[in-house]
């Protein structure tokens, strides 16, 4: 596959993923009228998790399912953050906000790359580049404009809405933590990390949901309610849950994370367009705020490219290896002892 075909395929896959994710927020508006977000999440990821396990088995065989000697507790923790923390909180927060919940929830997705810098700072002590801190602040200002419709005082005057928006923000943080968790499993493929953490996180989600239902926190869904949301369940499980995640994983492999992350702006754009078509038109300041958040992501991307280019230009040129010509008759022979080992080739302790 030539580079142009690879790039085109990466763009299409990232677009597929982010459009599918953007559409799920307006779709959840109708879903939440019939079923609670907790039960729906368990149903959704029971289907998607089974599909991921089947796909993992097909791609990696039995070895892909083998977990002996792995850090299962850590994988469970990250899976719980992603599939109980994020999924529960984002749709619960959207439900609390009501009509404009889809818009607020979708814009939180575009803040995730910026949150990633903060999580790396806390977990791995990697300080973000100085101008990235400016763009992080810019991104959150845009988010505040979206959730407040430009009236920042309303966040204080209406604690219920402010609390729901805080849930959305914390949900986004949960997903960033989940995504960062993949670096703790360097020998796992993206498919294995997704499949295993989905199943482990689903176990937590099922227990939490059972407790909520038993305590009467939400009513047990009726058969009629479940039947009425089957189309939404199919979309959320198969398209957004399975196809979207795979598209994102492979799209980023083709494009690289620095290019792939820009497509996160497609999520709120898709949600805003679909919401407008269904009668929920974003307010002027919400559009300004979403644009500000998108601009922060783009400017930060350009800045990081510039930093990387300067670092590459400043790096010393590699010293050419000169063949000794010791009578072997070859011009390409080099000492194997002097060759550096490939990055990542060592075994994990």
Tab-separated table of C-alpha atoms in Angstrom:
chain	number	residue	atom	x	y	z
A	1	UNK	CA	0.000	0.000	0.000
A	2	UNK	CA	1.546	3.314	-1.059
A	3	UNK	CA	1.707	6.327	1.241
A	4	UNK	CA	-1.166	8.181	-0.460
A	5	UNK	CA	-3.492	5.188	-0.108
A	6	UNK	CA	-2.433	4.775	3.513
A	7	UNK	CA	-3.144	8.430	4.268
A	8	UNK	CA	-6.538	8.326	2.524
A	9	UNK	CA	-7.516	5.162	4.366
A	10	UNK	CA	-6.464	6.714	7.683
A	11	UNK	CA	-8.529	9.855	7.029
A	12	UNK	CA	-11.620	7.836	6.098
A	13	UNK	CA	-11.321	5.585	9.150
A	14	UNK	CA	-10.866	8.501	11.571
A	15	UNK	CA	-13.825	10.283	9.971
A	16	UNK	CA	-15.930	7.134	10.284
A	17	UNK	CA	-15.067	6.863	13.968
A	18	UNK	CA	-15.632	10.489	14.941
A	19	UNK	CA	-18.833	10.929	12.918
A	20	UNK	CA	-20.230	7.758	14.518
A	21	UNK	CA	-19.333	9.107	17.982
A	22	UNK	CA	-20.779	12.537	17.247
A	23	UNK	CA	-24.090	11.019	16.169
A	24	UNK	CA	-24.463	8.975	19.353
A	25	UNK	CA	-25.100	12.013	21.583
A	26	UNK	CA	-28.258	13.272	19.790
A	27	UNK	CA	-29.337	9.633	19.456
A	28	UNK	CA	-29.103	9.197	23.217
A	29	UNK	CA	-31.639	12.005	23.730
A	30	UNK	CA	-34.427	9.722	22.505
A	31	UNK	CA	-32.922	6.628	24.147
A	32	UNK	CA	-32.851	8.192	27.620
A	33	UNK	CA	-36.593	8.832	27.415
A	34	UNK	CA	-37.152	5.059	27.634
A	35	UNK	CA	-34.260	3.584	29.605
A	36	UNK	CA	-31.705	4.670	32.193
A	37	UNK	CA	-28.071	5.225	31.136
A	38	UNK	CA	-26.741	2.523	33.472
A	39	UNK	CA	-28.754	-0.402	32.146
A	40	UNK	CA	-28.247	0.811	28.596
A	41	UNK	CA	-24.464	0.913	29.040
A	42	UNK	CA	-24.401	-2.676	30.310
A	43	UNK	CA	-26.538	-3.837	27.367
A	44	UNK	CA	-24.437	-1.897	24.891
A	45	UNK	CA	-21.071	-3.209	26.028
A	46	UNK	CA	-22.281	-6.763	26.500
A	47	UNK	CA	-22.774	-6.757	22.732
A	48	UNK	CA	-19.686	-4.724	21.832
A	49	UNK	CA	-17.490	-6.631	24.306
A	50	UNK	CA	-18.488	-9.981	22.791
A	51	UNK	CA	-17.667	-8.627	19.336
A	52	UNK	CA	-14.259	-7.400	20.495
A	53	UNK	CA	-13.433	-10.785	22.027
A	54	UNK	CA	-14.397	-12.608	18.830
A	55	UNK	CA	-12.323	-10.192	16.773
A	56	UNK	CA	-9.348	-10.588	19.122
A	57	UNK	CA	-9.599	-14.376	18.843
A	58	UNK	CA	-9.674	-14.122	15.054
A	59	UNK	CA	-6.691	-11.762	14.879
A	60	UNK	CA	-4.403	-13.152	17.602
A	61	UNK	CA	-5.673	-16.650	18.286
A	62	UNK	CA	-5.750	-18.158	21.756
A	63	UNK	CA	-2.596	-16.263	22.715
A	64	UNK	CA	-4.586	-13.027	22.518
A	65	UNK	CA	-6.944	-14.265	25.237
A	66	UNK	CA	-4.175	-15.544	27.516
A	67	UNK	CA	-3.762	-13.356	30.612
A	68	UNK	CA	-1.433	-15.425	32.797
A	69	UNK	CA	1.177	-13.190	34.398
A	70	UNK	CA	-0.527	-9.996	33.241
A	71	UNK	CA	-1.547	-7.101	35.508
A	72	UNK	CA	-5.249	-7.913	35.530
A	73	UNK	CA	-6.011	-5.604	38.451
A	74	UNK	CA	-4.585	-2.630	36.585
A	75	UNK	CA	-6.458	-3.563	33.410
A	76	UNK	CA	-9.661	-3.806	35.449
A	77	UNK	CA	-9.029	-0.363	36.936
A	78	UNK	CA	-8.583	1.254	33.526
A	79	UNK	CA	-11.528	-0.668	32.092
A	80	UNK	CA	-13.711	0.499	34.969
A	81	UNK	CA	-12.658	4.114	34.348
A	82	UNK	CA	-13.528	3.831	30.668
A	83	UNK	CA	-16.612	1.663	30.564
A	84	UNK	CA	-18.233	2.432	33.913
A	85	UNK	CA	-16.821	5.881	34.714
A	86	UNK	CA	-17.031	7.511	31.303
A	87	UNK	CA	-20.065	5.736	29.908
A	88	UNK	CA	-22.188	6.108	33.029
A	89	UNK	CA	-21.298	9.708	33.770
A	90	UNK	CA	-21.435	11.113	30.250
A	91	UNK	CA	-24.960	9.880	29.563
A	92	UNK	CA	-26.189	10.489	33.094
A	93	UNK	CA	-24.925	14.067	32.844
A	94	UNK	CA	-26.512	14.451	29.414
A	95	UNK	CA	-29.818	13.187	30.802
A	96	UNK	CA	-29.710	15.660	33.711
A	97	UNK	CA	-29.107	18.637	31.406
A	98	UNK	CA	-31.989	17.754	29.121
A	99	UNK	CA	-32.491	19.309	25.702
A	100	UNK	CA	-28.992	20.731	25.298
A	101	UNK	CA	-27.262	17.803	26.958
A	102	UNK	CA	-26.079	16.324	23.653
A	103	UNK	CA	-24.307	19.571	22.725
A	104	UNK	CA	-22.597	19.881	26.092
A	105	UNK	CA	-21.547	16.226	26.150
A	106	UNK	CA	-20.139	16.288	22.628
A	107	UNK	CA	-17.950	19.343	23.204
A	108	UNK	CA	-16.352	17.569	26.168
A	109	UNK	CA	-14.985	15.014	23.704
A	110	UNK	CA	-12.924	17.735	22.010
A	111	UNK	CA	-11.264	18.614	25.328
A	112	UNK	CA	-9.852	15.111	25.768
A	113	UNK	CA	-6.559	15.657	23.895
A	114	UNK	CA	-5.860	18.671	26.111
A	115	UNK	CA	-6.782	16.697	29.223
A	116	UNK	CA	-4.294	14.088	28.066
A	117	UNK	CA	-1.464	16.542	28.681
A	118	UNK	CA	-2.679	17.111	32.234
A	119	UNK	CA	-3.056	13.388	32.951
A	120	UNK	CA	0.467	12.724	31.625
A	121	UNK	CA	1.706	15.547	33.836
A	122	UNK	CA	0.151	13.959	36.929
A	123	UNK	CA	0.755	10.264	36.206
A	124	UNK	CA	4.091	10.350	34.381
A	125	UNK	CA	5.512	13.728	35.450
A	126	UNK	CA	5.736	14.824	31.805
A	127	UNK	CA	5.387	18.619	31.858
A	128	UNK	CA	3.414	19.926	28.826
A	129	UNK	CA	5.248	22.362	26.519
A	130	UNK	CA	4.700	25.932	27.732
A	131	UNK	CA	2.395	27.043	24.924
A	132	UNK	CA	0.346	23.844	25.268
A	133	UNK	CA	-0.675	25.122	28.699
A	134	UNK	CA	-2.069	28.238	26.995
A	135	UNK	CA	-4.029	26.112	24.528
A	136	UNK	CA	-5.338	23.909	27.361
A	137	UNK	CA	-6.691	27.032	29.068
A	138	UNK	CA	-8.151	28.226	25.763
A	139	UNK	CA	-9.886	24.878	25.273
A	140	UNK	CA	-11.542	25.026	28.683
A	141	UNK	CA	-12.663	28.624	28.170
A	142	UNK	CA	-14.432	27.430	25.033
A	143	UNK	CA	-16.032	24.615	26.988
A	144	UNK	CA	-17.313	27.032	29.644
A	145	UNK	CA	-18.878	29.189	26.921
A	146	UNK	CA	-20.678	26.139	25.518
A	147	UNK	CA	-22.071	24.879	28.814
A	148	UNK	CA	-23.112	28.353	30.012
A	149	UNK	CA	-24.384	29.740	26.677
A	150	UNK	CA	-22.010	32.624	27.319
A	151	UNK	CA	-23.581	33.459	30.676
A	152	UNK	CA	-20.922	32.263	33.108
A	153	UNK	CA	-22.964	33.492	36.068
A	154	UNK	CA	-25.635	30.908	35.222
A	155	UNK	CA	-23.259	28.148	36.307
A	156	UNK	CA	-23.444	29.539	39.839
A	157	UNK	CA	-27.133	30.435	39.691
A	158	UNK	CA	-28.162	26.939	38.545
A	159	UNK	CA	-26.204	24.382	40.608
A	160	UNK	CA	-28.072	21.455	39.035
A	161	UNK	CA	-26.852	22.271	35.522
A	162	UNK	CA	-23.369	23.094	36.798
A	163	UNK	CA	-23.262	19.737	38.590
A	164	UNK	CA	-24.311	17.913	35.426
A	165	UNK	CA	-21.623	19.693	33.409
A	166	UNK	CA	-19.082	18.750	36.083
A	167	UNK	CA	-20.119	15.106	35.599
A	168	UNK	CA	-19.491	15.452	31.856
A	169	UNK	CA	-16.065	16.925	32.481
A	170	UNK	CA	-15.188	14.157	34.927
A	171	UNK	CA	-16.480	11.597	32.418
A	172	UNK	CA	-14.093	12.977	29.796
A	173	UNK	CA	-11.271	12.733	32.320
A	174	UNK	CA	-12.165	9.067	32.940
A	175	UNK	CA	-11.814	8.328	29.224
A	176	UNK	CA	-8.447	10.096	29.061
A	177	UNK	CA	-7.232	7.988	32.001
A	178	UNK	CA	-8.513	4.872	30.236
A	179	UNK	CA	-6.751	5.819	27.004
A	180	UNK	CA	-3.502	6.603	28.839
A	181	UNK	CA	-3.704	3.168	30.456
A	182	UNK	CA	-2.734	1.475	27.198
A	183	UNK	CA	0.873	2.618	27.745
A	184	UNK	CA	1.055	0.365	30.814
A	185	UNK	CA	0.543	-2.686	28.570
A	186	UNK	CA	3.227	-2.251	25.879
A	187	UNK	CA	3.067	-5.872	24.747
A	188	UNK	CA	-0.696	-5.730	24.110
A	189	UNK	CA	-2.064	-4.769	20.727
A	190	UNK	CA	-4.742	-2.023	20.605
A	191	UNK	CA	-7.311	-4.735	19.905
A	192	UNK	CA	-6.300	-6.757	22.958
A	193	UNK	CA	-6.277	-3.716	25.244
A	194	UNK	CA	-9.740	-2.706	24.017
A	195	UNK	CA	-11.238	-6.192	24.268
A	196	UNK	CA	-9.846	-7.126	27.683
A	197	UNK	CA	-10.567	-3.779	29.332
A	198	UNK	CA	-14.074	-3.723	27.856
A	199	UNK	CA	-14.913	-7.066	29.440
A	200	UNK	CA	-13.325	-6.185	32.788
A	201	UNK	CA	-14.964	-2.745	32.834
A	202	UNK	CA	-18.282	-4.323	31.912
A	203	UNK	CA	-18.090	-6.484	35.042
A	204	UNK	CA	-17.825	-3.326	37.178
A	205	UNK	CA	-20.629	-1.645	35.233
A	206	UNK	CA	-22.902	-4.667	35.729
A	207	UNK	CA	-22.321	-4.755	39.510
A	208	UNK	CA	-22.884	-0.997	39.891
A	209	UNK	CA	-26.046	-1.160	37.780
A	210	UNK	CA	-27.399	-4.094	39.791
A	211	UNK	CA	-26.889	-2.118	43.012
A	212	UNK	CA	-28.613	0.969	41.571
A	213	UNK	CA	-31.575	-1.097	40.343
A	214	UNK	CA	-31.875	-3.007	43.633
A	215	UNK	CA	-31.799	0.240	45.613
A	216	UNK	CA	-34.524	1.735	43.455
A	217	UNK	CA	-32.276	4.479	42.129
A	218	UNK	CA	-33.758	3.919	38.674
A	219	UNK	CA	-36.715	1.744	37.659
A	220	UNK	CA	-36.101	-1.673	36.140
A	221	UNK	CA	-36.707	-1.277	32.378
A	222	UNK	CA	-39.793	-3.010	31.022
A	223	UNK	CA	-39.698	-5.323	28.032
A	224	UNK	CA	-41.538	-2.676	26.044
A	225	UNK	CA	-38.924	-0.047	26.926
A	226	UNK	CA	-36.099	-2.336	25.860
A	227	UNK	CA	-37.894	-3.171	22.628
A	228	UNK	CA	-38.362	0.507	21.796
A	229	UNK	CA	-34.644	1.268	21.946
A	230	UNK	CA	-33.344	-1.727	19.966
A	231	UNK	CA	-32.405	0.405	16.914
A	232	UNK	CA	-30.439	2.810	19.141
A	233	UNK	CA	-28.843	-0.141	20.936
A	234	UNK	CA	-27.763	-1.669	17.624
A	235	UNK	CA	-26.198	1.603	16.496
A	236	UNK	CA	-24.459	2.312	19.797
A	237	UNK	CA	-23.117	-1.238	20.125
A	238	UNK	CA	-22.139	-2.122	16.579
A	239	UNK	CA	-21.470	1.197	14.843
A	240	UNK	CA	-20.270	3.586	17.582
A	241	UNK	CA	-19.040	0.901	19.996
A	242	UNK	CA	-17.334	-1.635	17.711
A	243	UNK	CA	-16.814	-0.165	14.232
A	244	UNK	CA	-16.034	3.316	15.586
A	245	UNK	CA	-13.384	2.125	18.017
A	246	UNK	CA	-11.732	-0.129	15.434
A	247	UNK	CA	-11.811	2.685	12.886
A	248	UNK	CA	-10.148	5.004	15.383
A	249	UNK	CA	-7.440	2.477	16.317
A	250	UNK	CA	-6.504	1.652	12.731
A	251	UNK	CA	-6.953	5.218	11.469
A	252	UNK	CA	-4.470	6.470	14.055
A	253	UNK	CA	-2.078	3.696	13.098
A	254	UNK	CA	-2.112	4.940	9.487
A	255	UNK	CA	-2.034	8.679	10.255
A	256	UNK	CA	-0.176	8.787	13.577
A	257	UNK	CA	-1.659	10.207	16.800
A	258	UNK	CA	-0.627	13.797	15.988
A	259	UNK	CA	-2.821	13.764	12.884
A	260	UNK	CA	-5.553	11.527	14.268
A	261	UNK	CA	-6.292	13.691	17.294
A	262	UNK	CA	-7.436	16.551	15.038
A	263	UNK	CA	-10.461	14.491	14.063
A	264	UNK	CA	-11.842	14.836	17.598
A	265	UNK	CA	-13.228	18.178	16.388
A	266	UNK	CA	-15.581	16.213	14.138
A	267	UNK	CA	-17.453	14.852	17.187
A	268	UNK	CA	-19.059	18.116	18.369
A	269	UNK	CA	-19.525	19.330	14.779
A	270	UNK	CA	-21.520	16.185	13.972
A	271	UNK	CA	-23.551	16.495	17.175
A	272	UNK	CA	-24.263	20.183	16.542
A	273	UNK	CA	-25.430	19.522	12.965
A	274	UNK	CA	-27.678	16.596	13.895
A	275	UNK	CA	-29.110	18.490	16.876
A	276	UNK	CA	-29.865	21.488	14.649
A	277	UNK	CA	-31.639	19.236	12.138
A	278	UNK	CA	-33.799	17.830	14.929
A	279	UNK	CA	-34.754	21.280	16.218
A	280	UNK	CA	-32.145	21.905	18.933
A	281	UNK	CA	-30.228	24.832	17.450
A	282	UNK	CA	-26.975	25.774	19.229
A	283	UNK	CA	-26.905	29.285	20.679
A	284	UNK	CA	-24.466	31.797	19.225
A	285	UNK	CA	-22.095	31.651	22.194
A	286	UNK	CA	-22.145	27.856	22.091
A	287	UNK	CA	-20.879	27.983	18.519
A	288	UNK	CA	-18.218	30.508	19.566
A	289	UNK	CA	-17.167	28.279	22.462
A	290	UNK	CA	-17.022	25.145	20.292
A	291	UNK	CA	-14.947	27.043	17.720
A	292	UNK	CA	-12.572	28.238	20.440
A	293	UNK	CA	-12.070	24.688	21.705
A	294	UNK	CA	-11.510	23.421	18.154
A	295	UNK	CA	-9.024	26.215	17.440
A	296	UNK	CA	-7.091	25.352	20.610
A	297	UNK	CA	-6.755	21.746	19.431
A	298	UNK	CA	-5.566	22.800	15.957
A	299	UNK	CA	-3.130	25.455	17.244
A	300	UNK	CA	-1.667	23.040	19.775
A	301	UNK	CA	-1.208	20.447	17.039
A	302	UNK	CA	0.655	22.957	14.849
A	303	UNK	CA	2.777	24.031	17.819
A	304	UNK	CA	3.759	20.445	18.655
A	305	UNK	CA	4.725	19.844	15.032
A	306	UNK	CA	6.974	22.897	15.159
A	307	UNK	CA	8.593	21.711	18.413
A	308	UNK	CA	9.173	18.254	16.919
A	309	UNK	CA	10.678	19.733	13.741
A	310	UNK	CA	13.093	21.914	15.744
A	311	UNK	CA	14.130	18.944	17.881
A	312	UNK	CA	14.761	16.852	14.777
A	313	UNK	CA	16.821	19.627	13.168
A	314	UNK	CA	18.913	20.059	16.326
A	315	UNK	CA	19.623	16.342	16.725
A	316	UNK	CA	23.154	15.275	15.693
A	317	UNK	CA	23.417	13.396	12.412
A	318	UNK	CA	24.081	9.658	12.836
A	319	UNK	CA	27.697	8.579	12.324
A	320	UNK	CA	27.986	6.452	9.186
A	321	UNK	CA	29.298	2.932	9.688
A	322	UNK	CA	32.307	2.227	7.491
A	323	UNK	CA	32.969	-1.345	6.468
A	324	UNK	CA	36.397	-2.575	7.526
A	325	UNK	CA	36.948	-4.549	4.351
A	326	UNK	CA	38.920	-7.261	6.212
A	327	UNK	CA	39.100	-9.602	3.299
A	328	UNK	CA	35.568	-10.947	3.647
A	329	UNK	CA	34.631	-9.717	0.217
A	330	UNK	CA	31.577	-7.767	1.518
A	331	UNK	CA	31.048	-4.013	1.648
A	332	UNK	CA	28.085	-4.071	4.012
A	333	UNK	CA	29.290	-6.097	6.940
A	334	UNK	CA	29.035	-4.471	10.396
A	335	UNK	CA	29.767	-5.648	13.867
A	336	UNK	CA	26.569	-6.941	15.479
A	337	UNK	CA	27.893	-5.968	18.887
A	338	UNK	CA	27.853	-2.289	17.951
A	339	UNK	CA	24.282	-2.247	16.577
A	340	UNK	CA	21.668	-0.788	18.922
A	341	UNK	CA	18.738	-2.966	19.841
A	342	UNK	CA	15.386	-1.972	18.270
A	343	UNK	CA	13.202	0.155	20.502
A	344	UNK	CA	10.698	-1.981	22.334
A	345	UNK	CA	12.455	-5.241	21.540
A	346	UNK	CA	13.300	-6.042	25.129
A	347	UNK	CA	11.078	-8.258	27.206
A	348	UNK	CA	8.876	-6.664	29.816
A	349	UNK	CA	9.800	-7.450	33.419
